[in-house]
């Protein structure tokens, strides 16, 4: 289930991420993770949701979003 839109989509069509030390990483197989669908990658609510998941402030969330853009998830 996508953490932004709560839609149930096949796992292969979503990106599985985890927040570790206030950074977004691809899921390593250990720890908690979350899914984001491709439709929600530019959603307005994404900033606030990632801020809650990673337990970080608004200033650091900009760095998290820019790091996500570097990942293969943002390639279309």
N, CA, C and O atoms as a Tripos MOL2 file, in Angstrom:
@<TRIPOS>MOLECULE
protein
  304   303    76     0     0
PROTEIN
NO_CHARGES

@<TRIPOS>ATOM
      1 N           0.8450   -1.1700    0.0000 N.3       1 UNK1
      2 CA          0.0000    0.0000    0.0000 C.3       1 UNK1
      3 C           0.9010    1.2470    0.0000 C.2       1 UNK1
      4 O           1.8720    1.3330    0.7510 O.2       1 UNK1
      5 N           0.5590    2.1750   -0.8350 N.am      2 UNK2
      6 CA          1.3000    3.4350   -0.9220 C.3       2 UNK2
      7 C           1.0140    4.2770    0.3220 C.2       2 UNK2
      8 O          -0.1400    4.4150    0.7250 O.2       2 UNK2
      9 N           2.0590    4.8390    0.9300 N.am      3 UNK3
     10 CA          1.8740    5.6390    2.1470 C.3       3 UNK3
     11 C           1.2300    6.9930    1.8590 C.2       3 UNK3
     12 O           0.7480    7.6500    2.7810 O.2       3 UNK3
     13 N           1.2150    7.4160    0.6140 N.am      4 UNK4
     14 CA          0.6510    8.7230    0.2740 C.3       4 UNK4
     15 C          -0.8310    8.6010   -0.0930 C.2       4 UNK4
     16 O          -1.6770    9.2450    0.5270 O.2       4 UNK4
     17 N          -1.1470    7.7820   -1.0930 N.am      5 UNK5
     18 CA         -2.5310    7.7040   -1.5790 C.3       5 UNK5
     19 C          -3.3000    6.5040   -1.0130 C.2       5 UNK5
     20 O          -4.5090    6.3900   -1.2200 O.2       5 UNK5
     21 N          -2.6140    5.6220   -0.3100 N.am      6 UNK6
     22 CA         -3.2190    4.4360    0.3040 C.3       6 UNK6
     23 C          -3.8120    3.4690   -0.7170 C.2       6 UNK6
     24 O          -4.6510    2.6420   -0.3590 O.2       6 UNK6
     25 N          -3.3990    3.5540   -1.9670 N.am      7 UNK7
     26 CA         -3.9140    2.6290   -2.9800 C.3       7 UNK7
     27 C          -3.1330    1.3190   -2.9140 C.2       7 UNK7
     28 O          -1.9470    1.2950   -2.5870 O.2       7 UNK7
     29 N          -3.8220    0.2490   -3.2300 N.am      8 UNK8
     30 CA         -3.2070   -1.0720   -3.2340 C.3       8 UNK8
     31 C          -2.8270   -1.4150   -4.6710 C.2       8 UNK8
     32 O          -3.6810   -1.7090   -5.5080 O.2       8 UNK8
     33 N          -1.5550   -1.3690   -4.9240 N.am      9 UNK9
     34 CA         -1.0020   -1.6180   -6.2510 C.3       9 UNK9
     35 C          -0.0080   -2.7690   -6.1120 C.2       9 UNK9
     36 O           0.5050   -3.0160   -5.0210 O.2       9 UNK9
     37 N           0.2630   -3.4630   -7.1960 N.am     10 UNK10
     38 CA          1.2530   -4.5340   -7.1770 C.3      10 UNK10
     39 C           2.5940   -3.9950   -6.6790 C.2      10 UNK10
     40 O           2.9980   -2.8870   -7.0290 O.2      10 UNK10
     41 N           3.2670   -4.7870   -5.8680 N.am     11 UNK11
     42 CA          4.5360   -4.3390   -5.2760 C.3      11 UNK11
     43 C           5.5940   -4.0180   -6.3240 C.2      11 UNK11
     44 O           6.4340   -3.1400   -6.1240 O.2      11 UNK11
     45 N           5.5450   -4.7350   -7.4380 N.am     12 UNK12
     46 CA          6.5380   -4.5190   -8.4880 C.3      12 UNK12
     47 C           6.4340   -3.1270   -9.1130 C.2      12 UNK12
     48 O           7.3970   -2.6330   -9.7000 O.2      12 UNK12
     49 N           5.2670   -2.4970   -8.9860 N.am     13 UNK13
     50 CA          5.0400   -1.1890   -9.5740 C.3      13 UNK13
     51 C           5.3190   -0.0420   -8.5990 C.2      13 UNK13
     52 O           5.1370    1.1240   -8.9470 O.2      13 UNK13
     53 N           5.7570   -0.3680   -7.3900 N.am     14 UNK14
     54 CA          6.0490    0.6570   -6.3900 C.3      14 UNK14
     55 C           7.5130    0.5500   -5.9600 C.2      14 UNK14
     56 O           8.1890   -0.4450   -6.2200 O.2      14 UNK14
     57 N           7.9660    1.5820   -5.3090 N.am     15 UNK15
     58 CA          9.3300    1.6050   -4.7920 C.3      15 UNK15
     59 C           9.2940    1.3440   -3.2950 C.2      15 UNK15
     60 O           8.5430    1.9900   -2.5640 O.2      15 UNK15
     61 N          10.0990    0.4050   -2.8450 N.am     16 UNK16
     62 CA         10.1760    0.0870   -1.4200 C.3      16 UNK16
     63 C          11.3860    0.8050   -0.8290 C.2      16 UNK16
     64 O          12.5230    0.5820   -1.2460 O.2      16 UNK16
     65 N          11.1260    1.6550    0.1310 N.am     17 UNK17
     66 CA         12.1650    2.4810    0.7380 C.3      17 UNK17
     67 C          12.1900    2.2690    2.2410 C.2      17 UNK17
     68 O          11.2680    1.6910    2.8160 O.2      17 UNK17
     69 N          13.2440    2.7390    2.8630 N.am     18 UNK18
     70 CA         13.3070    2.7660    4.3170 C.3      18 UNK18
     71 C          14.0170    4.0260    4.7450 C.2      18 UNK18
     72 O          14.8300    4.5860    4.0110 O.2      18 UNK18
     73 N          13.6960    4.4590    5.9410 N.am     19 UNK19
     74 CA         14.3230    5.6400    6.5080 C.3      19 UNK19
     75 C          15.2960    5.1660    7.5760 C.2      19 UNK19
     76 O          14.9040    4.4990    8.5340 O.2      19 UNK19
     77 N          16.5610    5.5140    7.4060 N.am     20 UNK20
     78 CA         17.5810    5.0940    8.3470 C.3      20 UNK20
     79 C          18.4870    6.2870    8.6280 C.2      20 UNK20
     80 O          19.0650    6.8680    7.7090 O.2      20 UNK20
     81 N          18.6030    6.6390    9.8750 N.am     21 UNK21
     82 CA         19.4070    7.7960   10.2850 C.3      21 UNK21
     83 C          18.9750    9.0670    9.5540 C.2      21 UNK21
     84 O          19.8050    9.8490    9.0910 O.2      21 UNK21
     85 N          17.6480    9.2540    9.4620 N.am     22 UNK22
     86 CA         17.0410   10.4260    8.8300 C.3      22 UNK22
     87 C          17.4210   10.5780    7.3610 C.2      22 UNK22
     88 O          17.5140   11.6960    6.8540 O.2      22 UNK22
     89 N          17.6430    9.4490    6.6740 N.am     23 UNK23
     90 CA         17.9190    9.4410    5.2460 C.3      23 UNK23
     91 C          17.0390    8.3910    4.5860 C.2      23 UNK23
     92 O          16.6910    7.3860    5.2040 O.2      23 UNK23
     93 N          16.6820    8.6260    3.3370 N.am     24 UNK24
     94 CA         15.8960    7.6810    2.5640 C.3      24 UNK24
     95 C          16.8530    6.7730    1.8080 C.2      24 UNK24
     96 O          17.7490    7.2400    1.1050 O.2      24 UNK24
     97 N          16.6480    5.4680    1.9630 N.am     25 UNK25
     98 CA         17.4650    4.4760    1.2880 C.3      25 UNK25
     99 C          16.5680    3.4400    0.6500 C.2      25 UNK25
    100 O          15.4140    3.2800    1.0480 O.2      25 UNK25
    101 N          17.0940    2.7310   -0.3430 N.am     26 UNK26
    102 CA         16.3780    1.5790   -0.8660 C.3      26 UNK26
    103 C          16.3390    0.5280    0.2400 C.2      26 UNK26
    104 O          17.2650    0.4460    1.0470 O.2      26 UNK26
    105 N          15.2930   -0.2650    0.2840 N.am     27 UNK27
    106 CA         15.1240   -1.2310    1.3690 C.3      27 UNK27
    107 C          16.2580   -2.2380    1.3480 C.2      27 UNK27
    108 O          16.5500   -2.8300    0.3080 O.2      27 UNK27
    109 N          16.9010   -2.4350    2.4940 N.am     28 UNK28
    110 CA         18.0500   -3.3320    2.6010 C.3      28 UNK28
    111 C          17.6780   -4.7310    3.0610 C.2      28 UNK28
    112 O          18.5320   -5.6170    3.0950 O.2      28 UNK28
    113 N          16.4110   -4.9440    3.4150 N.am     29 UNK29
    114 CA         15.9900   -6.2590    3.8690 C.3      29 UNK29
    115 C          15.9040   -6.3620    5.3720 C.2      29 UNK29
    116 O          15.3950   -7.3520    5.8970 O.2      29 UNK29
    117 N          16.3910   -5.3590    6.0730 N.am     30 UNK30
    118 CA         16.3650   -5.3640    7.5380 C.3      30 UNK30
    119 C          15.6870   -4.0840    8.0000 C.2      30 UNK30
    120 O          16.0200   -2.9950    7.5310 O.2      30 UNK30
    121 N          14.7380   -4.2120    8.9170 N.am     31 UNK31
    122 CA         14.0730   -3.0430    9.4770 C.3      31 UNK31
    123 C          12.7450   -2.7510    8.8130 C.2      31 UNK31
    124 O          12.2630   -3.5210    7.9830 O.2      31 UNK31
    125 N          12.1600   -1.6230    9.1930 N.am     32 UNK32
    126 CA         10.8560   -1.2040    8.6600 C.3      32 UNK32
    127 C          11.0270   -0.5340    7.3130 C.2      32 UNK32
    128 O          12.0530    0.0850    7.0300 O.2      32 UNK32
    129 N          10.0020   -0.6680    6.4910 N.am     33 UNK33
    130 CA         10.0440   -0.0600    5.1700 C.3      33 UNK33
    131 C           8.6650    0.5030    4.8320 C.2      33 UNK33
    132 O           7.6990    0.3060    5.5690 O.2      33 UNK33
    133 N           8.5970    1.2060    3.7050 N.am     34 UNK34
    134 CA          7.3320    1.7470    3.2180 C.3      34 UNK34
    135 C           7.3780    1.7970    1.6980 C.2      34 UNK34
    136 O           8.4490    1.7890    1.0910 O.2      34 UNK34
    137 N           6.1950    1.8480    1.0980 N.am     35 UNK35
    138 CA          6.0660    1.8780   -0.3550 C.3      35 UNK35
    139 C           5.5260    3.2220   -0.8180 C.2      35 UNK35
    140 O           4.6990    3.8430   -0.1490 O.2      35 UNK35
    141 N           6.0120    3.6620   -1.9840 N.am     36 UNK36
    142 CA          5.4790    4.8460   -2.6490 C.3      36 UNK36
    143 C           5.2360    4.4800   -4.1040 C.2      36 UNK36
    144 O           6.1220    3.9500   -4.7740 O.2      36 UNK36
    145 N           4.0270    4.7650   -4.5950 N.am     37 UNK37
    146 CA          3.7140    4.4570   -5.9920 C.3      37 UNK37
    147 C           4.2350    5.5840   -6.8960 C.2      37 UNK37
    148 O           4.5320    6.6870   -6.4380 O.2      37 UNK37
    149 N           4.3320    5.2730   -8.1710 N.am     38 UNK38
    150 CA          4.8710    6.2410   -9.1280 C.3      38 UNK38
    151 C           3.9570    7.4410   -9.3230 C.2      38 UNK38
    152 O           4.4230    8.5130   -9.7100 O.2      38 UNK38
    153 N           2.6640    7.2790   -9.0620 N.am     39 UNK39
    154 CA          1.7330    8.3930   -9.2040 C.3      39 UNK39
    155 C           1.9240    9.4390   -8.1160 C.2      39 UNK39
    156 O           1.5770   10.6040   -8.3110 O.2      39 UNK39
    157 N           2.4680    9.0390   -6.9780 N.am     40 UNK40
    158 CA          2.5930    9.9400   -5.8220 C.3      40 UNK40
    159 C           3.9770   10.5540   -5.6630 C.2      40 UNK40
    160 O           4.2210   11.2540   -4.6810 O.2      40 UNK40
    161 N           4.8690   10.3170   -6.5790 N.am     41 UNK41
    162 CA          6.2380   10.8030   -6.3950 C.3      41 UNK41
    163 C           6.3450   12.3220   -6.4060 C.2      41 UNK41
    164 O           7.3190   12.8760   -5.8950 O.2      41 UNK41
    165 N           5.3570   13.0030   -6.9830 N.am     42 UNK42
    166 CA          5.3610   14.4690   -6.9940 C.3      42 UNK42
    167 C           4.1850   15.0510   -6.2290 C.2      42 UNK42
    168 O           3.8370   16.2170   -6.4130 O.2      42 UNK42
    169 N           3.5800   14.2570   -5.3850 N.am     43 UNK43
    170 CA          2.4100   14.6880   -4.6240 C.3      43 UNK43
    171 C           2.7900   15.7310   -3.5800 C.2      43 UNK43
    172 O           3.8870   15.6940   -3.0210 O.2      43 UNK43
    173 N           1.8770   16.6550   -3.3240 N.am     44 UNK44
    174 CA          2.1260   17.7130   -2.3350 C.3      44 UNK44
    175 C           2.2330   17.1620   -0.9220 C.2      44 UNK44
    176 O           2.9410   17.7250   -0.0880 O.2      44 UNK44
    177 N           1.5370   16.0660   -0.6470 N.am     45 UNK45
    178 CA          1.5330   15.4840    0.6920 C.3      45 UNK45
    179 C           2.8000   14.6890    1.0040 C.2      45 UNK45
    180 O           3.0450   14.3480    2.1610 O.2      45 UNK45
    181 N           3.6030   14.3910   -0.0120 N.am     46 UNK46
    182 CA          4.7790   13.5440    0.1720 C.3      46 UNK46
    183 C           5.7530   14.1290    1.1900 C.2      46 UNK46
    184 O           6.3040   13.3920    2.0070 O.2      46 UNK46
    185 N           5.9720   15.4430    1.1520 N.am     47 UNK47
    186 CA          6.8950   16.0920    2.0920 C.3      47 UNK47
    187 C           6.4870   15.8260    3.5400 C.2      47 UNK47
    188 O           7.3050   15.4090    4.3600 O.2      47 UNK47
    189 N           5.2400   16.0690    3.8350 N.am     48 UNK48
    190 CA          4.7600   15.9150    5.2060 C.3      48 UNK48
    191 C           4.7720   14.4520    5.6530 C.2      48 UNK48
    192 O           5.0900   14.1570    6.8050 O.2      48 UNK48
    193 N           4.4310   13.5500    4.7570 N.am     49 UNK49
    194 CA          4.4210   12.1340    5.1020 C.3      49 UNK49
    195 C           5.8340   11.6320    5.3570 C.2      49 UNK49
    196 O           6.0600   10.8970    6.3180 O.2      49 UNK49
    197 N           6.7870   12.0140    4.5160 N.am     50 UNK50
    198 CA          8.1790   11.6020    4.7330 C.3      50 UNK50
    199 C           8.7460   12.2370    6.0020 C.2      50 UNK50
    200 O           9.5670   11.6300    6.6910 O.2      50 UNK50
    201 N           8.3180   13.4270    6.3010 N.am     51 UNK51
    202 CA          8.7570   14.0930    7.5300 C.3      51 UNK51
    203 C           8.3050   13.2930    8.7490 C.2      51 UNK51
    204 O           9.0510   13.1550    9.7180 O.2      51 UNK51
    205 N           7.0890   12.7710    8.6960 N.am     52 UNK52
    206 CA          6.5600   11.9740    9.8020 C.3      52 UNK52
    207 C           7.2600   10.6150    9.8750 C.2      52 UNK52
    208 O           7.6080   10.1610   10.9640 O.2      52 UNK52
    209 N           7.4680    9.9680    8.7370 N.am     53 UNK53
    210 CA          8.0850    8.6470    8.7160 C.3      53 UNK53
    211 C           9.5320    8.7110    9.1940 C.2      53 UNK53
    212 O           9.9680    7.8720    9.9820 O.2      53 UNK53
    213 N          10.2700    9.7010    8.7200 N.am     54 UNK54
    214 CA         11.6880    9.8040    9.0610 C.3      54 UNK54
    215 C          11.9510   10.5800   10.3470 C.2      54 UNK54
    216 O          13.0940   10.6850   10.7900 O.2      54 UNK54
    217 N          10.8980   11.1190   10.9410 N.am     55 UNK55
    218 CA         11.0190   11.8770   12.1850 C.3      55 UNK55
    219 C          12.0780   12.9700   12.0680 C.2      55 UNK55
    220 O          13.0250   13.0290   12.8510 O.2      55 UNK55
    221 N          11.8960   13.8200   11.0840 N.am     56 UNK56
    222 CA         12.8420   14.8930   10.8310 C.3      56 UNK56
    223 C          12.0920   16.2200   10.6920 C.2      56 UNK56
    224 O          10.8610   16.2510   10.7070 O.2      56 UNK56
    225 N          12.8440   17.3110   10.5570 N.am     57 UNK57
    226 CA         12.2250   18.6300   10.4540 C.3      57 UNK57
    227 C          12.0530   19.0390    8.9900 C.2      57 UNK57
    228 O          12.4880   18.3270    8.0850 O.2      57 UNK57
    229 N          11.4210   20.1790    8.7660 N.am     58 UNK58
    230 CA         11.1180   20.6450    7.4180 C.3      58 UNK58
    231 C          12.3670   20.9610    6.6160 C.2      58 UNK58
    232 O          12.3780   20.7850    5.3980 O.2      58 UNK58
    233 N          13.4150   21.4240    7.2750 N.am     59 UNK59
    234 CA         14.6410   21.7830    6.5660 C.3      59 UNK59
    235 C          15.3280   20.5570    5.9850 C.2      59 UNK59
    236 O          15.8600   20.6070    4.8760 O.2      59 UNK59
    237 N          15.3200   19.4700    6.7200 N.am     60 UNK60
    238 CA         15.9920   18.2550    6.2730 C.3      60 UNK60
    239 C          15.1810   17.5240    5.2130 C.2      60 UNK60
    240 O          15.7380   16.7340    4.4500 O.2      60 UNK60
    241 N          13.8970   17.7680    5.1520 N.am     61 UNK61
    242 CA         13.0430   17.0500    4.2040 C.3      61 UNK61
    243 C          13.3930   17.4160    2.7630 C.2      61 UNK61
    244 O          13.2230   16.5900    1.8670 O.2      61 UNK61
    245 N          13.8710   18.6210    2.5210 N.am     62 UNK62
    246 CA         14.2900   19.0250    1.1760 C.3      62 UNK62
    247 C          15.4640   18.1670    0.7050 C.2      62 UNK62
    248 O          15.5240   17.7820   -0.4630 O.2      62 UNK62
    249 N          16.3950   17.8680    1.6120 N.am     63 UNK63
    250 CA         17.5190   17.0020    1.2670 C.3      63 UNK63
    251 C          17.0540   15.5790    0.9830 C.2      63 UNK63
    252 O          17.5810   14.9120    0.0940 O.2      63 UNK63
    253 N          16.0710   15.1230    1.7380 N.am     64 UNK64
    254 CA         15.5420   13.7760    1.5400 C.3      64 UNK64
    255 C          14.8790   13.6670    0.1700 C.2      64 UNK64
    256 O          15.0780   12.6790   -0.5370 O.2      64 UNK64
    257 N          14.1010   14.6650   -0.2040 N.am     65 UNK65
    258 CA         13.4330   14.6660   -1.5020 C.3      65 UNK65
    259 C          14.4550   14.7130   -2.6370 C.2      65 UNK65
    260 O          14.3010   14.0100   -3.6350 O.2      65 UNK65
    261 N          15.4790   15.5210   -2.4940 N.am     66 UNK66
    262 CA         16.5000   15.5850   -3.5470 C.3      66 UNK66
    263 C          17.2460   14.2600   -3.6710 C.2      66 UNK66
    264 O          17.6360   13.8750   -4.7730 O.2      66 UNK66
    265 N          17.4470   13.5670   -2.5680 N.am     67 UNK67
    266 CA         18.1020   12.2670   -2.6100 C.3      67 UNK67
    267 C          17.2130   11.2280   -3.2910 C.2      67 UNK67
    268 O          17.7000   10.3460   -3.9970 O.2      67 UNK67
    269 N          15.9040   11.3460   -3.0680 N.am     68 UNK68
    270 CA         14.9690   10.4410   -3.7350 C.3      68 UNK68
    271 C          14.9800   10.6580   -5.2360 C.2      68 UNK68
    272 O          14.8310    9.7030   -5.9980 O.2      68 UNK68
    273 N          15.1530   11.8980   -5.6720 N.am     69 UNK69
    274 CA         15.1770   12.1900   -7.1000 C.3      69 UNK69
    275 C          16.4000   11.5820   -7.7750 C.2      69 UNK69
    276 O          16.3780   11.3050   -8.9750 O.2      69 UNK69
    277 N          17.4570   11.3750   -7.0130 N.am     70 UNK70
    278 CA         18.6580   10.7590   -7.5580 C.3      70 UNK70
    279 C          18.4860    9.2530   -7.7470 C.2      70 UNK70
    280 O          19.2050    8.6360   -8.5330 O.2      70 UNK70
    281 N          17.5350    8.6650   -7.0280 N.am     71 UNK71
    282 CA         17.3140    7.2290   -7.1120 C.3      71 UNK71
    283 C          16.6080    6.8830   -8.4170 C.2      71 UNK71
    284 O          16.0400    7.7590   -9.0700 O.2      71 UNK71
    285 N          16.6420    5.6290   -8.7920 N.am     72 UNK72
    286 CA         16.0410    5.1840  -10.0480 C.3      72 UNK72
    287 C          14.5350    5.3930  -10.1010 C.2      72 UNK72
    288 O          13.9450    5.3390  -11.1800 O.2      72 UNK72
    289 N          13.9050    5.6300   -8.9640 N.am     73 UNK73
    290 CA         12.4610    5.8150   -8.8690 C.3      73 UNK73
    291 C          11.9990    6.9900   -9.7190 C.2      73 UNK73
    292 O          10.9030    6.9450  -10.2780 O.2      73 UNK73
    293 N          12.7810    8.0090   -9.8270 N.am     74 UNK74
    294 CA         12.3630    9.2040  -10.5470 C.3      74 UNK74
    295 C          12.6930    9.1470  -12.0330 C.2      74 UNK74
    296 O          12.4080   10.1010  -12.7570 O.2      74 UNK74
    297 N          13.2770    8.0690  -12.4970 N.am     75 UNK75
    298 CA         13.5380    7.9250  -13.9270 C.3      75 UNK75
    299 C          12.2840    7.4120  -14.6070 C.2      75 UNK75
    300 O          11.6940    6.4290  -14.1600 O.2      75 UNK75
    301 N          11.8810    8.0480  -15.6530 N.am     76 UNK76
    302 CA         10.6880    7.6150  -16.4090 C.3      76 UNK76
    303 C          11.0160    7.3970  -17.8550 C.2      76 UNK76
    304 O          10.1390    7.0320  -18.6390 O.2      76 UNK76
@<TRIPOS>BOND
     1     1     2 1
     2     2     3 1
     3     3     4 2
     4     3     5 am
     5     5     6 1
     6     6     7 1
     7     7     8 2
     8     7     9 am
     9     9    10 1
    10    10    11 1
    11    11    12 2
    12    11    13 am
    13    13    14 1
    14    14    15 1
    15    15    16 2
    16    15    17 am
    17    17    18 1
    18    18    19 1
    19    19    20 2
    20    19    21 am
    21    21    22 1
    22    22    23 1
    23    23    24 2
    24    23    25 am
    25    25    26 1
    26    26    27 1
    27    27    28 2
    28    27    29 am
    29    29    30 1
    30    30    31 1
    31    31    32 2
    32    31    33 am
    33    33    34 1
    34    34    35 1
    35    35    36 2
    36    35    37 am
    37    37    38 1
    38    38    39 1
    39    39    40 2
    40    39    41 am
    41    41    42 1
    42    42    43 1
    43    43    44 2
    44    43    45 am
    45    45    46 1
    46    46    47 1
    47    47    48 2
    48    47    49 am
    49    49    50 1
    50    50    51 1
    51    51    52 2
    52    51    53 am
    53    53    54 1
    54    54    55 1
    55    55    56 2
    56    55    57 am
    57    57    58 1
    58    58    59 1
    59    59    60 2
    60    59    61 am
    61    61    62 1
    62    62    63 1
    63    63    64 2
    64    63    65 am
    65    65    66 1
    66    66    67 1
    67    67    68 2
    68    67    69 am
    69    69    70 1
    70    70    71 1
    71    71    72 2
    72    71    73 am
    73    73    74 1
    74    74    75 1
    75    75    76 2
    76    75    77 am
    77    77    78 1
    78    78    79 1
    79    79    80 2
    80    79    81 am
    81    81    82 1
    82    82    83 1
    83    83    84 2
    84    83    85 am
    85    85    86 1
    86    86    87 1
    87    87    88 2
    88    87    89 am
    89    89    90 1
    90    90    91 1
    91    91    92 2
    92    91    93 am
    93    93    94 1
    94    94    95 1
    95    95    96 2
    96    95    97 am
    97    97    98 1
    98    98    99 1
    99    99   100 2
   100    99   101 am
   101   101   102 1
   102   102   103 1
   103   103   104 2
   104   103   105 am
   105   105   106 1
   106   106   107 1
   107   107   108 2
   108   107   109 am
   109   109   110 1
   110   110   111 1
   111   111   112 2
   112   111   113 am
   113   113   114 1
   114   114   115 1
   115   115   116 2
   116   115   117 am
   117   117   118 1
   118   118   119 1
   119   119   120 2
   120   119   121 am
   121   121   122 1
   122   122   123 1
   123   123   124 2
   124   123   125 am
   125   125   126 1
   126   126   127 1
   127   127   128 2
   128   127   129 am
   129   129   130 1
   130   130   131 1
   131   131   132 2
   132   131   133 am
   133   133   134 1
   134   134   135 1
   135   135   136 2
   136   135   137 am
   137   137   138 1
   138   138   139 1
   139   139   140 2
   140   139   141 am
   141   141   142 1
   142   142   143 1
   143   143   144 2
   144   143   145 am
   145   145   146 1
   146   146   147 1
   147   147   148 2
   148   147   149 am
   149   149   150 1
   150   150   151 1
   151   151   152 2
   152   151   153 am
   153   153   154 1
   154   154   155 1
   155   155   156 2
   156   155   157 am
   157   157   158 1
   158   158   159 1
   159   159   160 2
   160   159   161 am
   161   161   162 1
   162   162   163 1
   163   163   164 2
   164   163   165 am
   165   165   166 1
   166   166   167 1
   167   167   168 2
   168   167   169 am
   169   169   170 1
   170   170   171 1
   171   171   172 2
   172   171   173 am
   173   173   174 1
   174   174   175 1
   175   175   176 2
   176   175   177 am
   177   177   178 1
   178   178   179 1
   179   179   180 2
   180   179   181 am
   181   181   182 1
   182   182   183 1
   183   183   184 2
   184   183   185 am
   185   185   186 1
   186   186   187 1
   187   187   188 2
   188   187   189 am
   189   189   190 1
   190   190   191 1
   191   191   192 2
   192   191   193 am
   193   193   194 1
   194   194   195 1
   195   195   196 2
   196   195   197 am
   197   197   198 1
   198   198   199 1
   199   199   200 2
   200   199   201 am
   201   201   202 1
   202   202   203 1
   203   203   204 2
   204   203   205 am
   205   205   206 1
   206   206   207 1
   207   207   208 2
   208   207   209 am
   209   209   210 1
   210   210   211 1
   211   211   212 2
   212   211   213 am
   213   213   214 1
   214   214   215 1
   215   215   216 2
   216   215   217 am
   217   217   218 1
   218   218   219 1
   219   219   220 2
   220   219   221 am
   221   221   222 1
   222   222   223 1
   223   223   224 2
   224   223   225 am
   225   225   226 1
   226   226   227 1
   227   227   228 2
   228   227   229 am
   229   229   230 1
   230   230   231 1
   231   231   232 2
   232   231   233 am
   233   233   234 1
   234   234   235 1
   235   235   236 2
   236   235   237 am
   237   237   238 1
   238   238   239 1
   239   239   240 2
   240   239   241 am
   241   241   242 1
   242   242   243 1
   243   243   244 2
   244   243   245 am
   245   245   246 1
   246   246   247 1
   247   247   248 2
   248   247   249 am
   249   249   250 1
   250   250   251 1
   251   251   252 2
   252   251   253 am
   253   253   254 1
   254   254   255 1
   255   255   256 2
   256   255   257 am
   257   257   258 1
   258   258   259 1
   259   259   260 2
   260   259   261 am
   261   261   262 1
   262   262   263 1
   263   263   264 2
   264   263   265 am
   265   265   266 1
   266   266   267 1
   267   267   268 2
   268   267   269 am
   269   269   270 1
   270   270   271 1
   271   271   272 2
   272   271   273 am
   273   273   274 1
   274   274   275 1
   275   275   276 2
   276   275   277 am
   277   277   278 1
   278   278   279 1
   279   279   280 2
   280   279   281 am
   281   281   282 1
   282   282   283 1
   283   283   284 2
   284   283   285 am
   285   285   286 1
   286   286   287 1
   287   287   288 2
   288   287   289 am
   289   289   290 1
   290   290   291 1
   291   291   292 2
   292   291   293 am
   293   293   294 1
   294   294   295 1
   295   295   296 2
   296   295   297 am
   297   297   298 1
   298   298   299 1
   299   299   300 2
   300   299   301 am
   301   301   302 1
   302   302   303 1
   303   303   304 2
@<TRIPOS>SUBSTRUCTURE
     1 UNK1         2 RESIDUE 1 A UNK
     2 UNK2         6 RESIDUE 1 A UNK
     3 UNK3        10 RESIDUE 1 A UNK
     4 UNK4        14 RESIDUE 1 A UNK
     5 UNK5        18 RESIDUE 1 A UNK
     6 UNK6        22 RESIDUE 1 A UNK
     7 UNK7        26 RESIDUE 1 A UNK
     8 UNK8        30 RESIDUE 1 A UNK
     9 UNK9        34 RESIDUE 1 A UNK
    10 UNK10       38 RESIDUE 1 A UNK
    11 UNK11       42 RESIDUE 1 A UNK
    12 UNK12       46 RESIDUE 1 A UNK
    13 UNK13       50 RESIDUE 1 A UNK
    14 UNK14       54 RESIDUE 1 A UNK
    15 UNK15       58 RESIDUE 1 A UNK
    16 UNK16       62 RESIDUE 1 A UNK
    17 UNK17       66 RESIDUE 1 A UNK
    18 UNK18       70 RESIDUE 1 A UNK
    19 UNK19       74 RESIDUE 1 A UNK
    20 UNK20       78 RESIDUE 1 A UNK
    21 UNK21       82 RESIDUE 1 A UNK
    22 UNK22       86 RESIDUE 1 A UNK
    23 UNK23       90 RESIDUE 1 A UNK
    24 UNK24       94 RESIDUE 1 A UNK
    25 UNK25       98 RESIDUE 1 A UNK
    26 UNK26      102 RESIDUE 1 A UNK
    27 UNK27      106 RESIDUE 1 A UNK
    28 UNK28      110 RESIDUE 1 A UNK
    29 UNK29      114 RESIDUE 1 A UNK
    30 UNK30      118 RESIDUE 1 A UNK
    31 UNK31      122 RESIDUE 1 A UNK
    32 UNK32      126 RESIDUE 1 A UNK
    33 UNK33      130 RESIDUE 1 A UNK
    34 UNK34      134 RESIDUE 1 A UNK
    35 UNK35      138 RESIDUE 1 A UNK
    36 UNK36      142 RESIDUE 1 A UNK
    37 UNK37      146 RESIDUE 1 A UNK
    38 UNK38      150 RESIDUE 1 A UNK
    39 UNK39      154 RESIDUE 1 A UNK
    40 UNK40      158 RESIDUE 1 A UNK
    41 UNK41      162 RESIDUE 1 A UNK
    42 UNK42      166 RESIDUE 1 A UNK
    43 UNK43      170 RESIDUE 1 A UNK
    44 UNK44      174 RESIDUE 1 A UNK
    45 UNK45      178 RESIDUE 1 A UNK
    46 UNK46      182 RESIDUE 1 A UNK
    47 UNK47      186 RESIDUE 1 A UNK
    48 UNK48      190 RESIDUE 1 A UNK
    49 UNK49      194 RESIDUE 1 A UNK
    50 UNK50      198 RESIDUE 1 A UNK
    51 UNK51      202 RESIDUE 1 A UNK
    52 UNK52      206 RESIDUE 1 A UNK
    53 UNK53      210 RESIDUE 1 A UNK
    54 UNK54      214 RESIDUE 1 A UNK
    55 UNK55      218 RESIDUE 1 A UNK
    56 UNK56      222 RESIDUE 1 A UNK
    57 UNK57      226 RESIDUE 1 A UNK
    58 UNK58      230 RESIDUE 1 A UNK
    59 UNK59      234 RESIDUE 1 A UNK
    60 UNK60      238 RESIDUE 1 A UNK
    61 UNK61      242 RESIDUE 1 A UNK
    62 UNK62      246 RESIDUE 1 A UNK
    63 UNK63      250 RESIDUE 1 A UNK
    64 UNK64      254 RESIDUE 1 A UNK
    65 UNK65      258 RESIDUE 1 A UNK
    66 UNK66      262 RESIDUE 1 A UNK
    67 UNK67      266 RESIDUE 1 A UNK
    68 UNK68      270 RESIDUE 1 A UNK
    69 UNK69      274 RESIDUE 1 A UNK
    70 UNK70      278 RESIDUE 1 A UNK
    71 UNK71      282 RESIDUE 1 A UNK
    72 UNK72      286 RESIDUE 1 A UNK
    73 UNK73      290 RESIDUE 1 A UNK
    74 UNK74      294 RESIDUE 1 A UNK
    75 UNK75      298 RESIDUE 1 A UNK
    76 UNK76      302 RESIDUE 1 A UNK
